[in-house]
C-alpha cells in the first residue's frame, strides 16, 4: 500500500521514504501538517538542503523528524527551540524550523518558547496543538479545554488552557498565526509567510486527535473534530469585537501579529563586527 | 561555518590579543582562555556561582574572535543550544556549578547518545542543593559519572591548579573532538577563584584536535557507523546537504530510529562504550610524585592534589616513604596504574573535599590487605597540608 502512495503523492520527494509509513494514528492531523509544510516548501521553491528541522518529543515531533527529508534534529522533551537556537547561530543563512506539539513546546518547553520570541531569533515554529498528550496515552495538557475529559482528568479538566499564540505574540515574536487543520490553504499561506519573516515566527495549528482526545470527548471520528473546529473558529477581525464570555471555547484564527523587530542572529553578528572594528581586529 | 581555531586569521587574532607571557588571573579565566586557544567559538550558558567568570570572560573575548556568546534562559537551554551549535561545526563549551550541572544531565546523556562533541565545565561547589553556594567542593565526582540515565560512558578531566586548568581545558576539547563525545571538566570553586600566575603560551605551542568529517557521501550517509574500526564515526555536519537525522532515540548506523530491535540497541550502546574503552591513550592521564618506593600512597585529585603534594614533601623530609598519585582524567579511572601502585603500598590515603567519593573508585583496585582510608573535609574550606600530613604520620 505504501508503494501506491509514493506513486501518486507529489510531495513524496520531501519525505524520507525509508521512514514511511508514518507511525501516526488513522485520522491524526499530523499528516495534514506535514502535507501543508511540504507544500509551503514546494511553493516557495526552497531547497530542503537549506533547511534544518528540529523537533522535541511526542507525536507531533515525529512529523518533522524523521519524516521530512532535510537535516533533522530530534531532541529531548521540550528543548527543541533551545537546540534550534544553537543551530541558527551556527547556520544563520539556513531556514531553521521547529515542528512539535503543544505539550512539548508550550508546557515543558514553555520557557524556551517565550525567550526565543523575546530574542526574536529567526526561526519558524509550527506548534501542533491537539489539546492532549497523545503519545503517552491521552493525559491532560496545558491546552486541554476547560471541562474536557482526558485519562488524567477523568471527571473533567478544572484548569484553564494556555492561549499560546497570544502569549507568544506578547513575548515579542515577529509573526504569529493560528489556524486549524480544517483551514489547510490558509495554513499553507501562513507557513510560507512565517518562513519568509526575518525573526521569530509561530504558526499554531489546532489539530485533531480523534484517538486520544476525540474518543473521550464525544468526537471519535476525525471528521467530527474538523466540524468542531469549523463551527467554533472565529477570525481575528471578528474576535476583536467579541467579549471574553463570547470567545470562551472558540478558536481565534488568522494572523495574530505581523511586525518587524531587530533579529537576534543579525544583531549578534553586527555586535561582533562592531567589537572587531573597535579593537582594530579586522583582517587586512 | 566551521571554525577550527587554527586558521591563519584566528591565529593572527589570538597572537594580537593574547601575547605569550605570565599573567595574574583567576582559575576561571584560565579555563576560558584554554577554551579560546582550543578553538571554542561558541559558548552558551547561564550564570551560576562559582563559575560565572568563565561566562563573563567568554562574553568579553569571543566577539573579538568572531565567536558567539549566548546567555540562555536556563542551564537546560544552554546545553541544548551548544549541542545544536556543535552539529553546525562549532567547538562548544558551557560552564556551570552543581545545581546547573544537575539540570544539564538529561542533555548530557543526549550528547553521549548522539555522539556530539562538547565541553562542560562543572565548577564544583558545596551541596547538596544550594548548600554553600559560594564555596568550593569536590562532591560531583559521581554526578559526572552517573548523573544521567542509562548505560553510558563518560570522560571527565580534573585540573589541579589555574595553570593546569588552562591546559586541561584544551585537552578536554581535544578528547571531545577525537572521540566525538562530551567531556566534563571537574573544576572547583576554590581554584576557580584563586588568582595566581598563569603562563599563556604562543598558539603554535598548543596542539589542536579536530573532529573527523566524512570523506565522501558514503561515510556521510552513516553518521553513526564505524567505517574506520576505531568506534568513532565521522560527523556529517548540518548545512552540507547530507540530510542527516539525529535522534536521542536508539538509532541505526544511518541515524534512523529503531527502538524495537534489541540488536540495534546493543550495537549502538556497546560501540559508544567501546570507543571510550579502546581509545584509552586519547584521554588517560595521571601524575605521580615519589611513587617508586612509596609504602604509603596518597591518591588525590583536583584542588586537593596541591596540599596533598605539600604534605608528601614534608613527610619525605621526615623520612616517611610516601608517594602521590593524581588522576588527571578521573573518568574512566586509570585502573591499571592504580592497581600496580596499590600492589606496592601498604597504606593508601584518599584525600578529597567530600565525604568519600573517589575512594569508592580506588577501592575497586586495592587488595584487602592494604589499609585504605579517606582524608575528607567538607564545609567549603580546602584540606590543608597539615591536615593531610597528620593522617600520613598516623599510618607511618
PDB file of C-alpha atoms in Angstrom, chain B residues 173-284:
ATOM      1  CA  UNK B 173      38.376  19.841  23.784  1.00  0.00           C
ATOM      2  CA  UNK B 174      40.858  17.572  22.044  1.00  0.00           C
ATOM      3  CA  UNK B 175      39.444  14.424  23.660  1.00  0.00           C
ATOM      4  CA  UNK B 176      35.924  15.563  22.854  1.00  0.00           C
ATOM      5  CA  UNK B 177      36.802  16.169  19.201  1.00  0.00           C
ATOM      6  CA  UNK B 178      38.841  12.981  18.740  1.00  0.00           C
ATOM      7  CA  UNK B 179      36.254  10.692  20.300  1.00  0.00           C
ATOM      8  CA  UNK B 180      33.124  12.630  19.262  1.00  0.00           C
ATOM      9  CA  UNK B 181      31.874  12.645  22.812  1.00  0.00           C
ATOM     10  CA  UNK B 182      31.027  15.148  25.552  1.00  0.00           C
ATOM     11  CA  UNK B 183      33.822  15.755  28.063  1.00  0.00           C
ATOM     12  CA  UNK B 184      33.264  17.050  31.588  1.00  0.00           C
ATOM     13  CA  UNK B 185      35.847  19.284  33.276  1.00  0.00           C
ATOM     14  CA  UNK B 186      35.531  18.794  37.038  1.00  0.00           C
ATOM     15  CA  UNK B 187      36.904  22.069  38.308  1.00  0.00           C
ATOM     16  CA  UNK B 188      36.122  23.514  41.748  1.00  0.00           C
ATOM     17  CA  UNK B 189      35.192  26.771  43.414  1.00  0.00           C
ATOM     18  CA  UNK B 190      38.485  27.098  45.268  1.00  0.00           C
ATOM     19  CA  UNK B 191      40.755  27.025  42.217  1.00  0.00           C
ATOM     20  CA  UNK B 192      38.156  28.890  40.172  1.00  0.00           C
ATOM     21  CA  UNK B 193      38.531  31.950  42.379  1.00  0.00           C
ATOM     22  CA  UNK B 194      42.217  31.640  43.254  1.00  0.00           C
ATOM     23  CA  UNK B 195      44.359  34.190  41.460  1.00  0.00           C
ATOM     24  CA  UNK B 196      47.834  33.030  40.580  1.00  0.00           C
ATOM     25  CA  UNK B 197      50.477  33.352  37.918  1.00  0.00           C
ATOM     26  CA  UNK B 198      49.430  31.691  34.711  1.00  0.00           C
ATOM     27  CA  UNK B 199      51.622  31.393  31.653  1.00  0.00           C
ATOM     28  CA  UNK B 200      49.897  31.935  28.326  1.00  0.00           C
ATOM     29  CA  UNK B 201      51.824  30.172  25.548  1.00  0.00           C
ATOM     30  CA  UNK B 202      52.120  31.009  21.875  1.00  0.00           C
ATOM     31  CA  UNK B 203      49.259  29.451  19.914  1.00  0.00           C
ATOM     32  CA  UNK B 204      51.819  27.369  17.993  1.00  0.00           C
ATOM     33  CA  UNK B 205      52.657  25.503  21.204  1.00  0.00           C
ATOM     34  CA  UNK B 206      49.058  24.345  21.526  1.00  0.00           C
ATOM     35  CA  UNK B 207      48.014  21.092  19.944  1.00  0.00           C
ATOM     36  CA  UNK B 208      44.534  21.415  18.484  1.00  0.00           C
ATOM     37  CA  UNK B 209      42.494  18.360  17.541  1.00  0.00           C
ATOM     38  CA  UNK B 210      39.500  18.401  15.258  1.00  0.00           C
ATOM     39  CA  UNK B 211      36.601  16.040  14.763  1.00  0.00           C
ATOM     40  CA  UNK B 212      36.631  13.579  11.899  1.00  0.00           C
ATOM     41  CA  UNK B 213      34.485  14.696   8.984  1.00  0.00           C
ATOM     42  CA  UNK B 214      33.078  12.328   6.359  1.00  0.00           C
ATOM     43  CA  UNK B 215      35.438  11.875   3.407  1.00  0.00           C
ATOM     44  CA  UNK B 216      32.659  11.051   0.955  1.00  0.00           C
ATOM     45  CA  UNK B 217      28.895  10.698   0.536  1.00  0.00           C
ATOM     46  CA  UNK B 218      29.029   7.082   1.657  1.00  0.00           C
ATOM     47  CA  UNK B 219      30.529   7.964   5.031  1.00  0.00           C
ATOM     48  CA  UNK B 220      28.157  10.908   5.404  1.00  0.00           C
ATOM     49  CA  UNK B 221      25.196   8.583   4.985  1.00  0.00           C
ATOM     50  CA  UNK B 222      26.273   6.615   8.073  1.00  0.00           C
ATOM     51  CA  UNK B 223      26.618   9.261  10.782  1.00  0.00           C
ATOM     52  CA  UNK B 224      26.648   6.534  13.444  1.00  0.00           C
ATOM     53  CA  UNK B 225      28.625   3.853  11.646  1.00  0.00           C
ATOM     54  CA  UNK B 226      32.177   2.745  12.294  1.00  0.00           C
ATOM     55  CA  UNK B 227      33.984   2.926   8.937  1.00  0.00           C
ATOM     56  CA  UNK B 228      37.470   3.169  10.458  1.00  0.00           C
ATOM     57  CA  UNK B 229      37.109   0.465  13.091  1.00  0.00           C
ATOM     58  CA  UNK B 230      38.038   2.793  15.949  1.00  0.00           C
ATOM     59  CA  UNK B 231      34.440   3.194  17.081  1.00  0.00           C
ATOM     60  CA  UNK B 232      34.436   6.885  16.169  1.00  0.00           C
ATOM     61  CA  UNK B 233      32.121   7.736  13.260  1.00  0.00           C
ATOM     62  CA  UNK B 234      32.888  10.749  11.055  1.00  0.00           C
ATOM     63  CA  UNK B 235      30.433  13.560  11.862  1.00  0.00           C
ATOM     64  CA  UNK B 236      28.366  14.882   8.925  1.00  0.00           C
ATOM     65  CA  UNK B 237      27.668  18.478   9.888  1.00  0.00           C
ATOM     66  CA  UNK B 238      24.330  20.187   9.322  1.00  0.00           C
ATOM     67  CA  UNK B 239      24.036  22.501   6.360  1.00  0.00           C
ATOM     68  CA  UNK B 240      26.090  20.400   3.936  1.00  0.00           C
ATOM     69  CA  UNK B 241      23.152  18.725   2.177  1.00  0.00           C
ATOM     70  CA  UNK B 242      23.660  15.303   3.741  1.00  0.00           C
ATOM     71  CA  UNK B 243      20.087  15.112   5.127  1.00  0.00           C
ATOM     72  CA  UNK B 244      21.387  13.828   8.426  1.00  0.00           C
ATOM     73  CA  UNK B 245      18.894  12.614  11.009  1.00  0.00           C
ATOM     74  CA  UNK B 246      19.992  12.920  14.612  1.00  0.00           C
ATOM     75  CA  UNK B 247      17.948  11.469  17.448  1.00  0.00           C
ATOM     76  CA  UNK B 248      18.488  10.588  21.089  1.00  0.00           C
ATOM     77  CA  UNK B 249      16.364   7.507  20.496  1.00  0.00           C
ATOM     78  CA  UNK B 250      18.127   4.266  19.695  1.00  0.00           C
ATOM     79  CA  UNK B 251      19.152   4.578  16.077  1.00  0.00           C
ATOM     80  CA  UNK B 252      20.725   2.571  13.316  1.00  0.00           C
ATOM     81  CA  UNK B 253      24.028   3.486  11.671  1.00  0.00           C
ATOM     82  CA  UNK B 254      22.115   5.714   9.222  1.00  0.00           C
ATOM     83  CA  UNK B 255      20.610   7.669  12.120  1.00  0.00           C
ATOM     84  CA  UNK B 256      17.047   6.405  11.746  1.00  0.00           C
ATOM     85  CA  UNK B 257      15.212   5.425  14.875  1.00  0.00           C
ATOM     86  CA  UNK B 258      14.750   1.762  15.695  1.00  0.00           C
ATOM     87  CA  UNK B 259      13.758   1.130  19.266  1.00  0.00           C
ATOM     88  CA  UNK B 260      12.268  -2.304  18.739  1.00  0.00           C
ATOM     89  CA  UNK B 261      15.237  -4.377  17.644  1.00  0.00           C
ATOM     90  CA  UNK B 262      17.359  -5.440  20.624  1.00  0.00           C
ATOM     91  CA  UNK B 263      20.364  -5.913  18.359  1.00  0.00           C
ATOM     92  CA  UNK B 264      20.278  -2.297  17.141  1.00  0.00           C
ATOM     93  CA  UNK B 265      20.384  -1.000  20.724  1.00  0.00           C
ATOM     94  CA  UNK B 266      23.163  -3.433  21.627  1.00  0.00           C
ATOM     95  CA  UNK B 267      25.244  -2.452  18.633  1.00  0.00           C
ATOM     96  CA  UNK B 268      24.893   1.271  19.243  1.00  0.00           C
ATOM     97  CA  UNK B 269      25.348   1.410  23.009  1.00  0.00           C
ATOM     98  CA  UNK B 270      28.169  -1.152  23.056  1.00  0.00           C
ATOM     99  CA  UNK B 271      30.028   0.750  20.332  1.00  0.00           C
ATOM    100  CA  UNK B 272      29.681   4.030  22.230  1.00  0.00           C
ATOM    101  CA  UNK B 273      31.230   2.256  25.237  1.00  0.00           C
ATOM    102  CA  UNK B 274      33.873   0.536  23.122  1.00  0.00           C
ATOM    103  CA  UNK B 275      35.074   3.759  21.523  1.00  0.00           C
ATOM    104  CA  UNK B 276      35.853   5.114  25.003  1.00  0.00           C
ATOM    105  CA  UNK B 277      37.357   1.863  26.330  1.00  0.00           C
ATOM    106  CA  UNK B 278      39.512   1.199  23.274  1.00  0.00           C
ATOM    107  CA  UNK B 279      40.927   4.701  22.918  1.00  0.00           C
ATOM    108  CA  UNK B 280      42.437   4.961  26.388  1.00  0.00           C
ATOM    109  CA  UNK B 281      45.597   6.598  25.012  1.00  0.00           C
ATOM    110  CA  UNK B 282      43.497   9.562  23.850  1.00  0.00           C
ATOM    111  CA  UNK B 283      42.413  10.540  27.357  1.00  0.00           C
ATOM    112  CA  UNK B 284      44.280   8.615  30.074  1.00  0.00           C
TER     113      UNK B 284
END
